[in-house]
Amino acid sequence: MRVNLDGRVLAYDDTGTDDPPVVLLHGFPFNRRIWDRQAEAISPRFRVIRPDLRGHGDSPPGPGPSRMEDLAGEVVRLLDHLGVGPAVIGGLSMGGYVALAFYRLFPARARALVLADTRAGADTPEGRNARHEMVALVREEGAHAVADKLLPKMLSPRASAALKDALRTLMASTSVEGVAGALLGMAERADSTDLLPRIECPTLIVVGAEDAITPPAESEAMAKRISRSRLVVIESAGHVSSLEQPEAFNRALEEFLLAEVGPR
Ligand code: MLT
Protein backbone atom coordinates (compact mmCIF):
# COMPACT_ATOMS: atom_id res chain seq x y z
CA MET A 1 0.00 0.00 0.00
CA ARG A 2 1.01 3.62 -0.45
CA VAL A 3 0.01 6.83 1.24
CA ASN A 4 0.74 10.42 0.28
CA LEU A 5 1.56 12.35 3.47
CA ASP A 6 1.45 15.99 2.36
CA GLY A 7 3.50 15.28 -0.75
CA ARG A 8 5.71 12.56 0.73
CA VAL A 9 4.87 9.07 -0.50
CA LEU A 10 5.34 6.22 1.92
CA ALA A 11 4.88 2.56 1.00
CA TYR A 12 3.85 0.12 3.72
CA ASP A 13 2.24 -3.22 4.52
CA ASP A 14 -0.53 -3.50 7.08
CA THR A 15 -1.50 -7.07 8.01
CA GLY A 16 -3.27 -8.78 10.92
CA THR A 17 -5.95 -7.18 13.03
CA ASP A 18 -5.61 -7.17 16.78
CA ASP A 19 -4.48 -4.33 18.99
CA PRO A 20 -2.02 -3.06 19.90
CA PRO A 21 -0.42 -2.73 16.47
CA VAL A 22 3.25 -3.59 16.09
CA VAL A 23 5.30 -1.28 13.87
CA LEU A 24 8.47 -2.83 12.44
CA LEU A 25 11.15 -0.49 11.06
CA HIS A 26 13.83 -1.98 8.83
CA GLY A 27 17.56 -1.27 8.92
CA PHE A 28 19.90 0.18 6.32
CA PRO A 29 19.92 -0.32 3.35
CA PHE A 30 17.00 -2.74 3.56
CA ASN A 31 13.24 -2.45 3.09
CA ARG A 32 10.04 -3.79 4.65
CA ARG A 33 10.50 -7.23 3.05
CA ILE A 34 13.21 -7.90 5.64
CA TRP A 35 10.36 -8.43 8.14
CA ASP A 36 8.43 -11.03 6.08
CA ARG A 37 9.09 -13.88 8.51
CA GLN A 38 8.14 -11.78 11.54
CA ALA A 39 4.92 -10.50 9.94
CA GLU A 40 3.97 -14.05 8.96
CA ALA A 41 4.61 -15.31 12.52
CA ILE A 42 2.80 -12.64 14.53
CA SER A 43 0.05 -11.43 12.17
CA PRO A 44 -2.40 -14.10 13.43
CA ARG A 45 -2.35 -12.34 16.82
CA PHE A 46 -1.18 -8.80 16.13
CA ARG A 47 -1.65 -6.09 13.54
CA VAL A 48 1.75 -5.53 11.90
CA ILE A 49 2.55 -2.24 10.13
CA ARG A 50 5.78 -2.17 8.12
CA PRO A 51 6.72 1.01 6.26
CA ASP A 52 9.50 1.36 3.74
CA LEU A 53 11.47 4.21 5.33
CA ARG A 54 12.16 7.19 3.08
CA GLY A 55 14.45 6.26 0.17
CA HIS A 56 14.12 2.50 0.73
CA GLY A 57 11.95 -0.10 -1.01
CA ASP A 58 9.01 1.60 -2.71
CA SER A 59 9.26 4.89 -0.75
CA PRO A 60 11.01 7.58 -2.80
CA PRO A 61 14.02 9.42 -1.36
CA GLY A 62 13.75 12.97 -0.07
CA PRO A 63 16.18 15.79 -0.64
CA GLY A 64 19.28 15.76 1.59
CA PRO A 65 19.89 13.71 4.71
CA SER A 66 17.19 11.32 5.96
CA ARG A 67 17.28 12.49 9.59
CA MET A 68 16.11 9.97 12.17
CA GLU A 69 13.64 12.54 13.57
CA ASP A 70 12.15 13.12 10.12
CA LEU A 71 11.76 9.37 9.57
CA ALA A 72 10.10 9.07 13.02
CA GLY A 73 7.79 11.94 12.07
CA GLU A 74 6.76 10.10 8.90
CA VAL A 75 6.00 6.99 10.94
CA VAL A 76 3.74 8.92 13.33
CA ARG A 77 1.94 10.53 10.38
CA LEU A 78 1.40 7.09 8.87
CA LEU A 79 -0.09 5.95 12.21
CA ASP A 80 -2.31 9.07 12.26
CA HIS A 81 -3.46 8.24 8.73
CA LEU A 82 -4.29 4.68 9.82
CA GLY A 83 -6.09 5.90 12.95
CA VAL A 84 -3.64 4.06 15.19
CA GLY A 85 -2.99 5.26 18.76
CA PRO A 86 -0.21 3.89 20.95
CA ALA A 87 1.67 1.09 19.19
CA VAL A 88 4.62 -1.17 19.76
CA ILE A 89 7.51 0.52 17.97
CA GLY A 90 10.22 -1.90 16.87
CA GLY A 91 13.30 -1.33 14.77
CA LEU A 92 16.41 -3.15 13.67
CA SER A 93 19.68 -1.21 13.56
CA MET A 94 18.84 2.04 11.70
CA GLY A 95 15.20 1.17 12.46
CA GLY A 96 16.24 1.13 16.12
CA TYR A 97 17.74 4.63 15.77
CA VAL A 98 14.37 5.72 14.34
CA ALA A 99 12.50 3.95 17.18
CA LEU A 100 14.59 5.87 19.75
CA ALA A 101 13.93 9.16 17.91
CA PHE A 102 10.23 8.24 17.86
CA TYR A 103 10.24 7.74 21.63
CA ARG A 104 12.06 11.02 22.18
CA LEU A 105 9.48 12.91 20.11
CA PHE A 106 6.26 10.97 20.75
CA PRO A 107 6.62 8.98 24.00
CA ALA A 108 2.85 8.70 24.48
CA ARG A 109 2.55 6.92 21.12
CA ALA A 110 4.88 4.07 22.16
CA ARG A 111 3.10 1.26 24.03
CA ALA A 112 6.39 -0.71 24.04
CA LEU A 113 9.72 -0.68 22.21
CA VAL A 114 11.69 -3.38 20.42
CA LEU A 115 15.34 -2.47 19.85
CA ALA A 116 17.07 -5.08 17.69
CA ASP A 117 20.77 -5.10 16.75
CA THR A 118 21.09 -1.40 17.39
CA ARG A 119 22.84 1.10 19.66
CA ALA A 120 21.97 4.27 21.55
CA GLY A 121 25.20 6.19 20.88
CA ALA A 122 25.90 8.58 18.03
CA ASP A 123 28.58 7.95 15.39
CA THR A 124 32.22 8.49 16.35
CA PRO A 125 34.21 10.92 14.16
CA GLU A 126 35.75 7.88 12.40
CA GLY A 127 32.30 6.41 11.89
CA ARG A 128 31.10 9.67 10.35
CA ASN A 129 34.08 9.75 7.99
CA ALA A 130 33.33 6.19 6.92
CA ARG A 131 29.72 7.21 6.15
CA HIS A 132 30.94 10.08 3.95
CA GLU A 133 33.29 7.72 2.11
CA MET A 134 30.36 5.40 1.52
CA VAL A 135 28.26 8.28 0.17
CA ALA A 136 31.04 8.90 -2.37
CA LEU A 137 31.16 5.16 -3.18
CA VAL A 138 27.42 4.88 -3.81
CA ARG A 139 27.41 7.99 -6.00
CA GLU A 140 30.39 6.75 -8.04
CA GLU A 141 29.64 3.04 -8.29
CA GLY A 142 26.02 2.47 -7.27
CA ALA A 143 24.19 0.63 -4.49
CA HIS A 144 25.63 -2.76 -5.46
CA ALA A 145 29.10 -1.53 -4.40
CA VAL A 146 27.75 -0.57 -0.97
CA ALA A 147 25.95 -3.93 -0.74
CA ASP A 148 29.22 -5.77 -1.50
CA LYS A 149 31.06 -3.73 1.12
CA LEU A 150 28.46 -4.22 3.85
CA LEU A 151 27.52 -7.86 3.25
CA PRO A 152 30.51 -9.50 5.01
CA LYS A 153 29.53 -7.79 8.29
CA MET A 154 25.78 -8.35 8.10
CA LEU A 155 25.50 -12.08 8.78
CA SER A 156 27.42 -14.62 10.83
CA PRO A 157 30.19 -16.52 9.01
CA ARG A 158 27.99 -19.63 8.90
CA ALA A 159 25.10 -17.97 7.03
CA SER A 160 24.10 -19.88 3.89
CA ALA A 161 25.13 -18.68 0.44
CA ALA A 162 21.43 -18.40 -0.46
CA LEU A 163 20.77 -16.04 2.47
CA LYS A 164 23.83 -13.95 1.61
CA ASP A 165 22.72 -13.67 -2.02
CA ALA A 166 19.18 -12.71 -1.05
CA LEU A 167 20.44 -9.99 1.31
CA ARG A 168 22.92 -8.65 -1.26
CA THR A 169 20.14 -8.42 -3.87
CA LEU A 170 17.82 -6.65 -1.41
CA MET A 171 20.51 -4.11 -0.42
CA ALA A 172 21.56 -3.48 -4.03
CA SER A 173 17.94 -2.66 -4.94
CA THR A 174 17.98 0.49 -2.78
CA SER A 175 18.29 3.70 -4.79
CA VAL A 176 21.53 5.71 -4.82
CA GLU A 177 19.85 8.74 -3.25
CA GLY A 178 18.09 6.53 -0.69
CA VAL A 179 21.45 5.07 0.40
CA ALA A 180 23.16 8.48 0.46
CA GLY A 181 20.32 10.15 2.38
CA ALA A 182 20.27 7.42 5.05
CA LEU A 183 24.06 7.54 5.47
CA LEU A 184 24.02 11.31 5.93
CA GLY A 185 21.06 11.09 8.31
CA MET A 186 22.72 8.40 10.43
CA ALA A 187 25.99 10.38 10.50
CA GLU A 188 24.26 13.33 12.12
CA ARG A 189 21.95 11.43 14.45
CA ALA A 190 21.74 12.41 18.11
CA ASP A 191 23.22 10.42 20.97
CA SER A 192 20.23 8.76 22.65
CA THR A 193 22.13 7.46 25.70
CA ASP A 194 20.54 10.07 27.99
CA LEU A 195 17.09 9.06 26.79
CA LEU A 196 17.42 5.47 27.99
CA PRO A 197 16.69 6.04 31.73
CA ARG A 198 13.62 8.06 30.70
CA ILE A 199 12.10 5.16 28.73
CA GLU A 200 9.13 4.03 30.81
CA CYS A 201 7.50 1.47 28.52
CA PRO A 202 8.40 -2.25 28.35
CA THR A 203 11.37 -2.69 26.01
CA LEU A 204 12.66 -5.81 24.31
CA ILE A 205 16.32 -5.67 23.33
CA VAL A 206 17.47 -8.37 20.89
CA VAL A 207 20.92 -8.92 19.48
CA GLY A 208 22.71 -11.57 17.46
CA ALA A 209 25.52 -13.13 19.52
CA GLU A 210 27.84 -12.53 16.54
CA ASP A 211 26.64 -9.04 15.59
CA ALA A 212 29.80 -7.34 14.26
CA ILE A 213 28.17 -3.94 13.59
CA THR A 214 26.28 -3.33 16.85
CA PRO A 215 27.90 -5.93 19.14
CA PRO A 216 26.08 -7.47 22.14
CA ALA A 217 27.95 -5.12 24.53
CA GLU A 218 25.89 -2.23 23.08
CA SER A 219 22.65 -4.08 23.84
CA GLU A 220 23.83 -4.99 27.34
CA ALA A 221 24.59 -1.32 28.02
CA MET A 222 21.10 -0.29 26.81
CA ALA A 223 19.44 -3.00 28.90
CA LYS A 224 21.18 -1.74 32.05
CA ARG A 225 19.82 1.77 31.52
CA ILE A 226 16.22 0.96 30.53
CA SER A 227 14.35 -0.07 33.66
CA ARG A 228 11.61 -2.23 32.10
CA SER A 229 13.84 -4.00 29.58
CA ARG A 230 14.49 -7.62 28.78
CA LEU A 231 17.55 -8.67 26.77
CA VAL A 232 17.60 -11.67 24.46
CA VAL A 233 20.83 -12.77 22.76
CA ILE A 234 20.23 -14.85 19.62
CA GLU A 235 22.84 -17.56 19.12
CA SER A 236 24.32 -18.23 15.65
CA ALA A 237 23.20 -14.86 14.34
CA GLY A 238 25.05 -11.78 13.13
CA HIS A 239 23.72 -8.24 12.67
CA VAL A 240 20.46 -9.10 10.92
CA SER A 241 19.36 -11.56 13.61
CA SER A 242 15.70 -11.44 12.53
CA LEU A 243 16.64 -12.77 9.11
CA GLU A 244 19.35 -15.21 10.09
CA GLN A 245 17.53 -16.90 12.98
CA PRO A 246 13.87 -16.02 12.42
CA GLU A 247 12.48 -18.77 14.68
CA ALA A 248 14.50 -17.65 17.71
CA PHE A 249 13.83 -13.98 16.96
CA ASN A 250 10.10 -14.57 16.54
CA ARG A 251 9.94 -16.58 19.77
CA ALA A 252 11.54 -13.70 21.69
CA LEU A 253 9.25 -11.17 20.02
CA GLU A 254 6.05 -13.13 20.54
CA GLU A 255 6.84 -13.98 24.18
CA PHE A 256 7.54 -10.32 24.89
CA LEU A 257 4.40 -9.09 23.15
CA LEU A 258 2.14 -11.64 24.86
CA ALA A 259 3.65 -10.92 28.29
CA GLU A 260 3.75 -7.14 28.03
CA VAL A 261 1.10 -5.83 25.69
CA GLY A 262 -1.66 -8.20 24.79
CA PRO A 263 -3.40 -8.92 22.51
CA ARG A 264 -6.29 -7.11 24.18
C1 MLT B 1 21.80 -0.99 9.70
O1 MLT B 1 21.78 -2.22 9.62
O2 MLT B 1 20.76 -0.33 9.73
C2 MLT B 1 23.13 -0.28 9.70
O3 MLT B 1 24.15 -1.22 9.84
C3 MLT B 1 23.20 0.74 10.79
C4 MLT B 1 24.46 1.55 10.77
O4 MLT B 1 25.14 1.58 9.75
O5 MLT B 1 24.76 2.19 11.79
mmCIF file of C-alpha atoms and ligand atoms in Angstrom:
data_model
loop_
_atom_site.group_PDB
_atom_site.id
_atom_site.type_symbol
_atom_site.label_atom_id
_atom_site.label_comp_id
_atom_site.label_asym_id
_atom_site.label_seq_id
_atom_site.Cartn_x
_atom_site.Cartn_y
_atom_site.Cartn_z
ATOM 1 C CA MET A 1 0.000 0.000 0.000
ATOM 2 C CA ARG A 2 1.013 3.619 -0.450
ATOM 3 C CA VAL A 3 0.011 6.834 1.236
ATOM 4 C CA ASN A 4 0.745 10.421 0.275
ATOM 5 C CA LEU A 5 1.559 12.346 3.467
ATOM 6 C CA ASP A 6 1.449 15.989 2.358
ATOM 7 C CA GLY A 7 3.501 15.277 -0.749
ATOM 8 C CA ARG A 8 5.713 12.560 0.732
ATOM 9 C CA VAL A 9 4.867 9.068 -0.505
ATOM 10 C CA LEU A 10 5.339 6.219 1.925
ATOM 11 C CA ALA A 11 4.882 2.558 1.005
ATOM 12 C CA TYR A 12 3.853 0.120 3.721
ATOM 13 C CA ASP A 13 2.241 -3.221 4.521
ATOM 14 C CA ASP A 14 -0.533 -3.503 7.080
ATOM 15 C CA THR A 15 -1.504 -7.074 8.015
ATOM 16 C CA GLY A 16 -3.271 -8.777 10.920
ATOM 17 C CA THR A 17 -5.945 -7.178 13.035
ATOM 18 C CA ASP A 18 -5.606 -7.166 16.775
ATOM 19 C CA ASP A 19 -4.478 -4.329 18.987
ATOM 20 C CA PRO A 20 -2.017 -3.063 19.902
ATOM 21 C CA PRO A 21 -0.415 -2.727 16.474
ATOM 22 C CA VAL A 22 3.252 -3.590 16.087
ATOM 23 C CA VAL A 23 5.301 -1.276 13.871
ATOM 24 C CA LEU A 24 8.469 -2.827 12.441
ATOM 25 C CA LEU A 25 11.151 -0.487 11.061
ATOM 26 C CA HIS A 26 13.826 -1.980 8.832
ATOM 27 C CA GLY A 27 17.562 -1.272 8.922
ATOM 28 C CA PHE A 28 19.897 0.178 6.319
ATOM 29 C CA PRO A 29 19.919 -0.325 3.352
ATOM 30 C CA PHE A 30 16.998 -2.735 3.564
ATOM 31 C CA ASN A 31 13.241 -2.446 3.087
ATOM 32 C CA ARG A 32 10.040 -3.791 4.648
ATOM 33 C CA ARG A 33 10.505 -7.231 3.050
ATOM 34 C CA ILE A 34 13.215 -7.904 5.644
ATOM 35 C CA TRP A 35 10.361 -8.432 8.144
ATOM 36 C CA ASP A 36 8.425 -11.030 6.083
ATOM 37 C CA ARG A 37 9.092 -13.875 8.513
ATOM 38 C CA GLN A 38 8.137 -11.776 11.540
ATOM 39 C CA ALA A 39 4.924 -10.501 9.938
ATOM 40 C CA GLU A 40 3.975 -14.046 8.963
ATOM 41 C CA ALA A 41 4.614 -15.306 12.525
ATOM 42 C CA ILE A 42 2.803 -12.636 14.534
ATOM 43 C CA SER A 43 0.054 -11.434 12.167
ATOM 44 C CA PRO A 44 -2.401 -14.100 13.427
ATOM 45 C CA ARG A 45 -2.350 -12.337 16.821
ATOM 46 C CA PHE A 46 -1.184 -8.796 16.126
ATOM 47 C CA ARG A 47 -1.650 -6.093 13.535
ATOM 48 C CA VAL A 48 1.752 -5.529 11.900
ATOM 49 C CA ILE A 49 2.546 -2.239 10.134
ATOM 50 C CA ARG A 50 5.776 -2.172 8.119
ATOM 51 C CA PRO A 51 6.721 1.006 6.260
ATOM 52 C CA ASP A 52 9.503 1.363 3.745
ATOM 53 C CA LEU A 53 11.468 4.206 5.332
ATOM 54 C CA ARG A 54 12.163 7.191 3.077
ATOM 55 C CA GLY A 55 14.447 6.260 0.170
ATOM 56 C CA HIS A 56 14.123 2.504 0.728
ATOM 57 C CA GLY A 57 11.954 -0.100 -1.009
ATOM 58 C CA ASP A 58 9.013 1.603 -2.710
ATOM 59 C CA SER A 59 9.260 4.886 -0.750
ATOM 60 C CA PRO A 60 11.009 7.580 -2.800
ATOM 61 C CA PRO A 61 14.025 9.421 -1.356
ATOM 62 C CA GLY A 62 13.746 12.970 -0.071
ATOM 63 C CA PRO A 63 16.177 15.792 -0.641
ATOM 64 C CA GLY A 64 19.282 15.765 1.586
ATOM 65 C CA PRO A 65 19.894 13.705 4.714
ATOM 66 C CA SER A 66 17.190 11.323 5.963
ATOM 67 C CA ARG A 67 17.282 12.487 9.589
ATOM 68 C CA MET A 68 16.113 9.970 12.170
ATOM 69 C CA GLU A 69 13.638 12.536 13.575
ATOM 70 C CA ASP A 70 12.151 13.115 10.116
ATOM 71 C CA LEU A 71 11.759 9.372 9.571
ATOM 72 C CA ALA A 72 10.099 9.066 13.015
ATOM 73 C CA GLY A 73 7.790 11.940 12.071
ATOM 74 C CA GLU A 74 6.764 10.100 8.898
ATOM 75 C CA VAL A 75 5.996 6.986 10.944
ATOM 76 C CA VAL A 76 3.739 8.923 13.330
ATOM 77 C CA ARG A 77 1.940 10.529 10.380
ATOM 78 C CA LEU A 78 1.402 7.092 8.869
ATOM 79 C CA LEU A 79 -0.088 5.952 12.207
ATOM 80 C CA ASP A 80 -2.314 9.069 12.256
ATOM 81 C CA HIS A 81 -3.458 8.241 8.726
ATOM 82 C CA LEU A 82 -4.285 4.677 9.819
ATOM 83 C CA GLY A 83 -6.091 5.905 12.951
ATOM 84 C CA VAL A 84 -3.640 4.056 15.188
ATOM 85 C CA GLY A 85 -2.991 5.258 18.757
ATOM 86 C CA PRO A 86 -0.208 3.889 20.952
ATOM 87 C CA ALA A 87 1.666 1.093 19.189
ATOM 88 C CA VAL A 88 4.625 -1.167 19.760
ATOM 89 C CA ILE A 89 7.513 0.519 17.966
ATOM 90 C CA GLY A 90 10.218 -1.903 16.873
ATOM 91 C CA GLY A 91 13.296 -1.328 14.772
ATOM 92 C CA LEU A 92 16.413 -3.147 13.674
ATOM 93 C CA SER A 93 19.678 -1.207 13.556
ATOM 94 C CA MET A 94 18.840 2.043 11.703
ATOM 95 C CA GLY A 95 15.204 1.167 12.458
ATOM 96 C CA GLY A 96 16.241 1.135 16.123
ATOM 97 C CA TYR A 97 17.739 4.633 15.769
ATOM 98 C CA VAL A 98 14.371 5.722 14.344
ATOM 99 C CA ALA A 99 12.499 3.954 17.178
ATOM 100 C CA LEU A 100 14.585 5.871 19.750
ATOM 101 C CA ALA A 101 13.934 9.157 17.913
ATOM 102 C CA PHE A 102 10.231 8.237 17.860
ATOM 103 C CA TYR A 103 10.236 7.735 21.632
ATOM 104 C CA ARG A 104 12.065 11.024 22.184
ATOM 105 C CA LEU A 105 9.481 12.912 20.111
ATOM 106 C CA PHE A 106 6.256 10.972 20.747
ATOM 107 C CA PRO A 107 6.615 8.984 23.998
ATOM 108 C CA ALA A 108 2.850 8.697 24.484
ATOM 109 C CA ARG A 109 2.547 6.916 21.118
ATOM 110 C CA ALA A 110 4.880 4.069 22.163
ATOM 111 C CA ARG A 111 3.105 1.255 24.026
ATOM 112 C CA ALA A 112 6.388 -0.705 24.041
ATOM 113 C CA LEU A 113 9.718 -0.679 22.208
ATOM 114 C CA VAL A 114 11.689 -3.383 20.417
ATOM 115 C CA LEU A 115 15.342 -2.469 19.845
ATOM 116 C CA ALA A 116 17.069 -5.081 17.687
ATOM 117 C CA ASP A 117 20.766 -5.098 16.755
ATOM 118 C CA THR A 118 21.090 -1.398 17.388
ATOM 119 C CA ARG A 119 22.841 1.096 19.655
ATOM 120 C CA ALA A 120 21.965 4.269 21.545
ATOM 121 C CA GLY A 121 25.197 6.191 20.878
ATOM 122 C CA ALA A 122 25.897 8.582 18.026
ATOM 123 C CA ASP A 123 28.579 7.955 15.395
ATOM 124 C CA THR A 124 32.222 8.490 16.354
ATOM 125 C CA PRO A 125 34.213 10.923 14.156
ATOM 126 C CA GLU A 126 35.749 7.884 12.401
ATOM 127 C CA GLY A 127 32.304 6.408 11.894
ATOM 128 C CA ARG A 128 31.098 9.672 10.354
ATOM 129 C CA ASN A 129 34.076 9.746 7.990
ATOM 130 C CA ALA A 130 33.331 6.187 6.917
ATOM 131 C CA ARG A 131 29.720 7.209 6.154
ATOM 132 C CA HIS A 132 30.939 10.078 3.952
ATOM 133 C CA GLU A 133 33.287 7.718 2.110
ATOM 134 C CA MET A 134 30.355 5.398 1.517
ATOM 135 C CA VAL A 135 28.259 8.281 0.175
ATOM 136 C CA ALA A 136 31.040 8.901 -2.374
ATOM 137 C CA LEU A 137 31.160 5.165 -3.177
ATOM 138 C CA VAL A 138 27.416 4.881 -3.812
ATOM 139 C CA ARG A 139 27.407 7.995 -5.999
ATOM 140 C CA GLU A 140 30.392 6.750 -8.035
ATOM 141 C CA GLU A 141 29.640 3.040 -8.291
ATOM 142 C CA GLY A 142 26.016 2.470 -7.265
ATOM 143 C CA ALA A 143 24.187 0.634 -4.490
ATOM 144 C CA HIS A 144 25.627 -2.758 -5.455
ATOM 145 C CA ALA A 145 29.104 -1.531 -4.400
ATOM 146 C CA VAL A 146 27.747 -0.573 -0.975
ATOM 147 C CA ALA A 147 25.950 -3.931 -0.743
ATOM 148 C CA ASP A 148 29.223 -5.770 -1.505
ATOM 149 C CA LYS A 149 31.062 -3.732 1.118
ATOM 150 C CA LEU A 150 28.458 -4.222 3.854
ATOM 151 C CA LEU A 151 27.519 -7.857 3.245
ATOM 152 C CA PRO A 152 30.514 -9.497 5.013
ATOM 153 C CA LYS A 153 29.528 -7.785 8.292
ATOM 154 C CA MET A 154 25.781 -8.349 8.096
ATOM 155 C CA LEU A 155 25.499 -12.078 8.778
ATOM 156 C CA SER A 156 27.421 -14.620 10.827
ATOM 157 C CA PRO A 157 30.190 -16.518 9.007
ATOM 158 C CA ARG A 158 27.987 -19.634 8.901
ATOM 159 C CA ALA A 159 25.098 -17.969 7.033
ATOM 160 C CA SER A 160 24.101 -19.879 3.889
ATOM 161 C CA ALA A 161 25.127 -18.685 0.436
ATOM 162 C CA ALA A 162 21.428 -18.398 -0.457
ATOM 163 C CA LEU A 163 20.769 -16.038 2.471
ATOM 164 C CA LYS A 164 23.834 -13.945 1.614
ATOM 165 C CA ASP A 165 22.722 -13.675 -2.020
ATOM 166 C CA ALA A 166 19.182 -12.705 -1.045
ATOM 167 C CA LEU A 167 20.443 -9.990 1.311
ATOM 168 C CA ARG A 168 22.921 -8.648 -1.258
ATOM 169 C CA THR A 169 20.138 -8.418 -3.868
ATOM 170 C CA LEU A 170 17.824 -6.647 -1.414
ATOM 171 C CA MET A 171 20.514 -4.111 -0.419
ATOM 172 C CA ALA A 172 21.561 -3.484 -4.028
ATOM 173 C CA SER A 173 17.942 -2.660 -4.944
ATOM 174 C CA THR A 174 17.982 0.492 -2.780
ATOM 175 C CA SER A 175 18.291 3.697 -4.789
ATOM 176 C CA VAL A 176 21.532 5.707 -4.815
ATOM 177 C CA GLU A 177 19.848 8.741 -3.248
ATOM 178 C CA GLY A 178 18.093 6.533 -0.685
ATOM 179 C CA VAL A 179 21.449 5.073 0.399
ATOM 180 C CA ALA A 180 23.162 8.481 0.458
ATOM 181 C CA GLY A 181 20.322 10.148 2.381
ATOM 182 C CA ALA A 182 20.273 7.424 5.054
ATOM 183 C CA LEU A 183 24.063 7.537 5.470
ATOM 184 C CA LEU A 184 24.017 11.309 5.926
ATOM 185 C CA GLY A 185 21.056 11.091 8.309
ATOM 186 C CA MET A 186 22.719 8.400 10.434
ATOM 187 C CA ALA A 187 25.986 10.383 10.500
ATOM 188 C CA GLU A 188 24.260 13.328 12.120
ATOM 189 C CA ARG A 189 21.952 11.429 14.453
ATOM 190 C CA ALA A 190 21.737 12.413 18.113
ATOM 191 C CA ASP A 191 23.222 10.418 20.966
ATOM 192 C CA SER A 192 20.231 8.759 22.653
ATOM 193 C CA THR A 193 22.127 7.458 25.704
ATOM 194 C CA ASP A 194 20.538 10.069 27.992
ATOM 195 C CA LEU A 195 17.094 9.062 26.786
ATOM 196 C CA LEU A 196 17.424 5.468 27.995
ATOM 197 C CA PRO A 197 16.693 6.041 31.727
ATOM 198 C CA ARG A 198 13.618 8.056 30.703
ATOM 199 C CA ILE A 199 12.098 5.161 28.730
ATOM 200 C CA GLU A 200 9.134 4.026 30.814
ATOM 201 C CA CYS A 201 7.503 1.470 28.523
ATOM 202 C CA PRO A 202 8.400 -2.249 28.350
ATOM 203 C CA THR A 203 11.371 -2.692 26.014
ATOM 204 C CA LEU A 204 12.659 -5.812 24.309
ATOM 205 C CA ILE A 205 16.320 -5.666 23.329
ATOM 206 C CA VAL A 206 17.467 -8.365 20.889
ATOM 207 C CA VAL A 207 20.920 -8.919 19.481
ATOM 208 C CA GLY A 208 22.709 -11.567 17.455
ATOM 209 C CA ALA A 209 25.525 -13.128 19.518
ATOM 210 C CA GLU A 210 27.838 -12.528 16.542
ATOM 211 C CA ASP A 211 26.645 -9.043 15.587
ATOM 212 C CA ALA A 212 29.796 -7.341 14.263
ATOM 213 C CA ILE A 213 28.169 -3.944 13.593
ATOM 214 C CA THR A 214 26.277 -3.329 16.851
ATOM 215 C CA PRO A 215 27.901 -5.926 19.141
ATOM 216 C CA PRO A 216 26.081 -7.466 22.139
ATOM 217 C CA ALA A 217 27.948 -5.117 24.531
ATOM 218 C CA GLU A 218 25.893 -2.233 23.075
ATOM 219 C CA SER A 219 22.651 -4.076 23.840
ATOM 220 C CA GLU A 220 23.826 -4.988 27.344
ATOM 221 C CA ALA A 221 24.592 -1.323 28.022
ATOM 222 C CA MET A 222 21.103 -0.286 26.815
ATOM 223 C CA ALA A 223 19.442 -3.003 28.903
ATOM 224 C CA LYS A 224 21.181 -1.743 32.052
ATOM 225 C CA ARG A 225 19.824 1.771 31.518
ATOM 226 C CA ILE A 226 16.220 0.965 30.527
ATOM 227 C CA SER A 227 14.352 -0.066 33.663
ATOM 228 C CA ARG A 228 11.607 -2.234 32.105
ATOM 229 C CA SER A 229 13.839 -3.997 29.577
ATOM 230 C CA ARG A 230 14.489 -7.618 28.778
ATOM 231 C CA LEU A 231 17.552 -8.665 26.772
ATOM 232 C CA VAL A 232 17.603 -11.668 24.459
ATOM 233 C CA VAL A 233 20.828 -12.771 22.757
ATOM 234 C CA ILE A 234 20.225 -14.855 19.618
ATOM 235 C CA GLU A 235 22.845 -17.560 19.116
ATOM 236 C CA SER A 236 24.319 -18.233 15.648
ATOM 237 C CA ALA A 237 23.199 -14.862 14.343
ATOM 238 C CA GLY A 238 25.046 -11.778 13.135
ATOM 239 C CA HIS A 239 23.719 -8.236 12.667
ATOM 240 C CA VAL A 240 20.455 -9.103 10.920
ATOM 241 C CA SER A 241 19.361 -11.563 13.606
ATOM 242 C CA SER A 242 15.696 -11.436 12.532
ATOM 243 C CA LEU A 243 16.639 -12.766 9.107
ATOM 244 C CA GLU A 244 19.350 -15.210 10.087
ATOM 245 C CA GLN A 245 17.526 -16.901 12.984
ATOM 246 C CA PRO A 246 13.868 -16.023 12.424
ATOM 247 C CA GLU A 247 12.476 -18.767 14.678
ATOM 248 C CA ALA A 248 14.498 -17.653 17.713
ATOM 249 C CA PHE A 249 13.831 -13.977 16.958
ATOM 250 C CA ASN A 250 10.098 -14.575 16.539
ATOM 251 C CA ARG A 251 9.941 -16.579 19.768
ATOM 252 C CA ALA A 252 11.540 -13.705 21.691
ATOM 253 C CA LEU A 253 9.246 -11.170 20.020
ATOM 254 C CA GLU A 254 6.050 -13.130 20.540
ATOM 255 C CA GLU A 255 6.841 -13.985 24.175
ATOM 256 C CA PHE A 256 7.542 -10.320 24.886
ATOM 257 C CA LEU A 257 4.400 -9.095 23.150
ATOM 258 C CA LEU A 258 2.142 -11.635 24.858
ATOM 259 C CA ALA A 259 3.651 -10.923 28.288
ATOM 260 C CA GLU A 260 3.749 -7.145 28.032
ATOM 261 C CA VAL A 261 1.103 -5.828 25.690
ATOM 262 C CA GLY A 262 -1.664 -8.203 24.792
ATOM 263 C CA PRO A 263 -3.403 -8.916 22.505
ATOM 264 C CA ARG A 264 -6.292 -7.114 24.181
HETATM 265 C C1 MLT B 1 21.801 -0.988 9.695
HETATM 266 O O1 MLT B 1 21.775 -2.224 9.623
HETATM 267 O O2 MLT B 1 20.762 -0.330 9.733
HETATM 268 C C2 MLT B 1 23.135 -0.280 9.704
HETATM 269 O O3 MLT B 1 24.151 -1.218 9.841
HETATM 270 C C3 MLT B 1 23.195 0.739 10.794
HETATM 271 C C4 MLT B 1 24.456 1.547 10.767
HETATM 272 O O4 MLT B 1 25.144 1.577 9.750
HETATM 273 O O5 MLT B 1 24.757 2.190 11.792
#
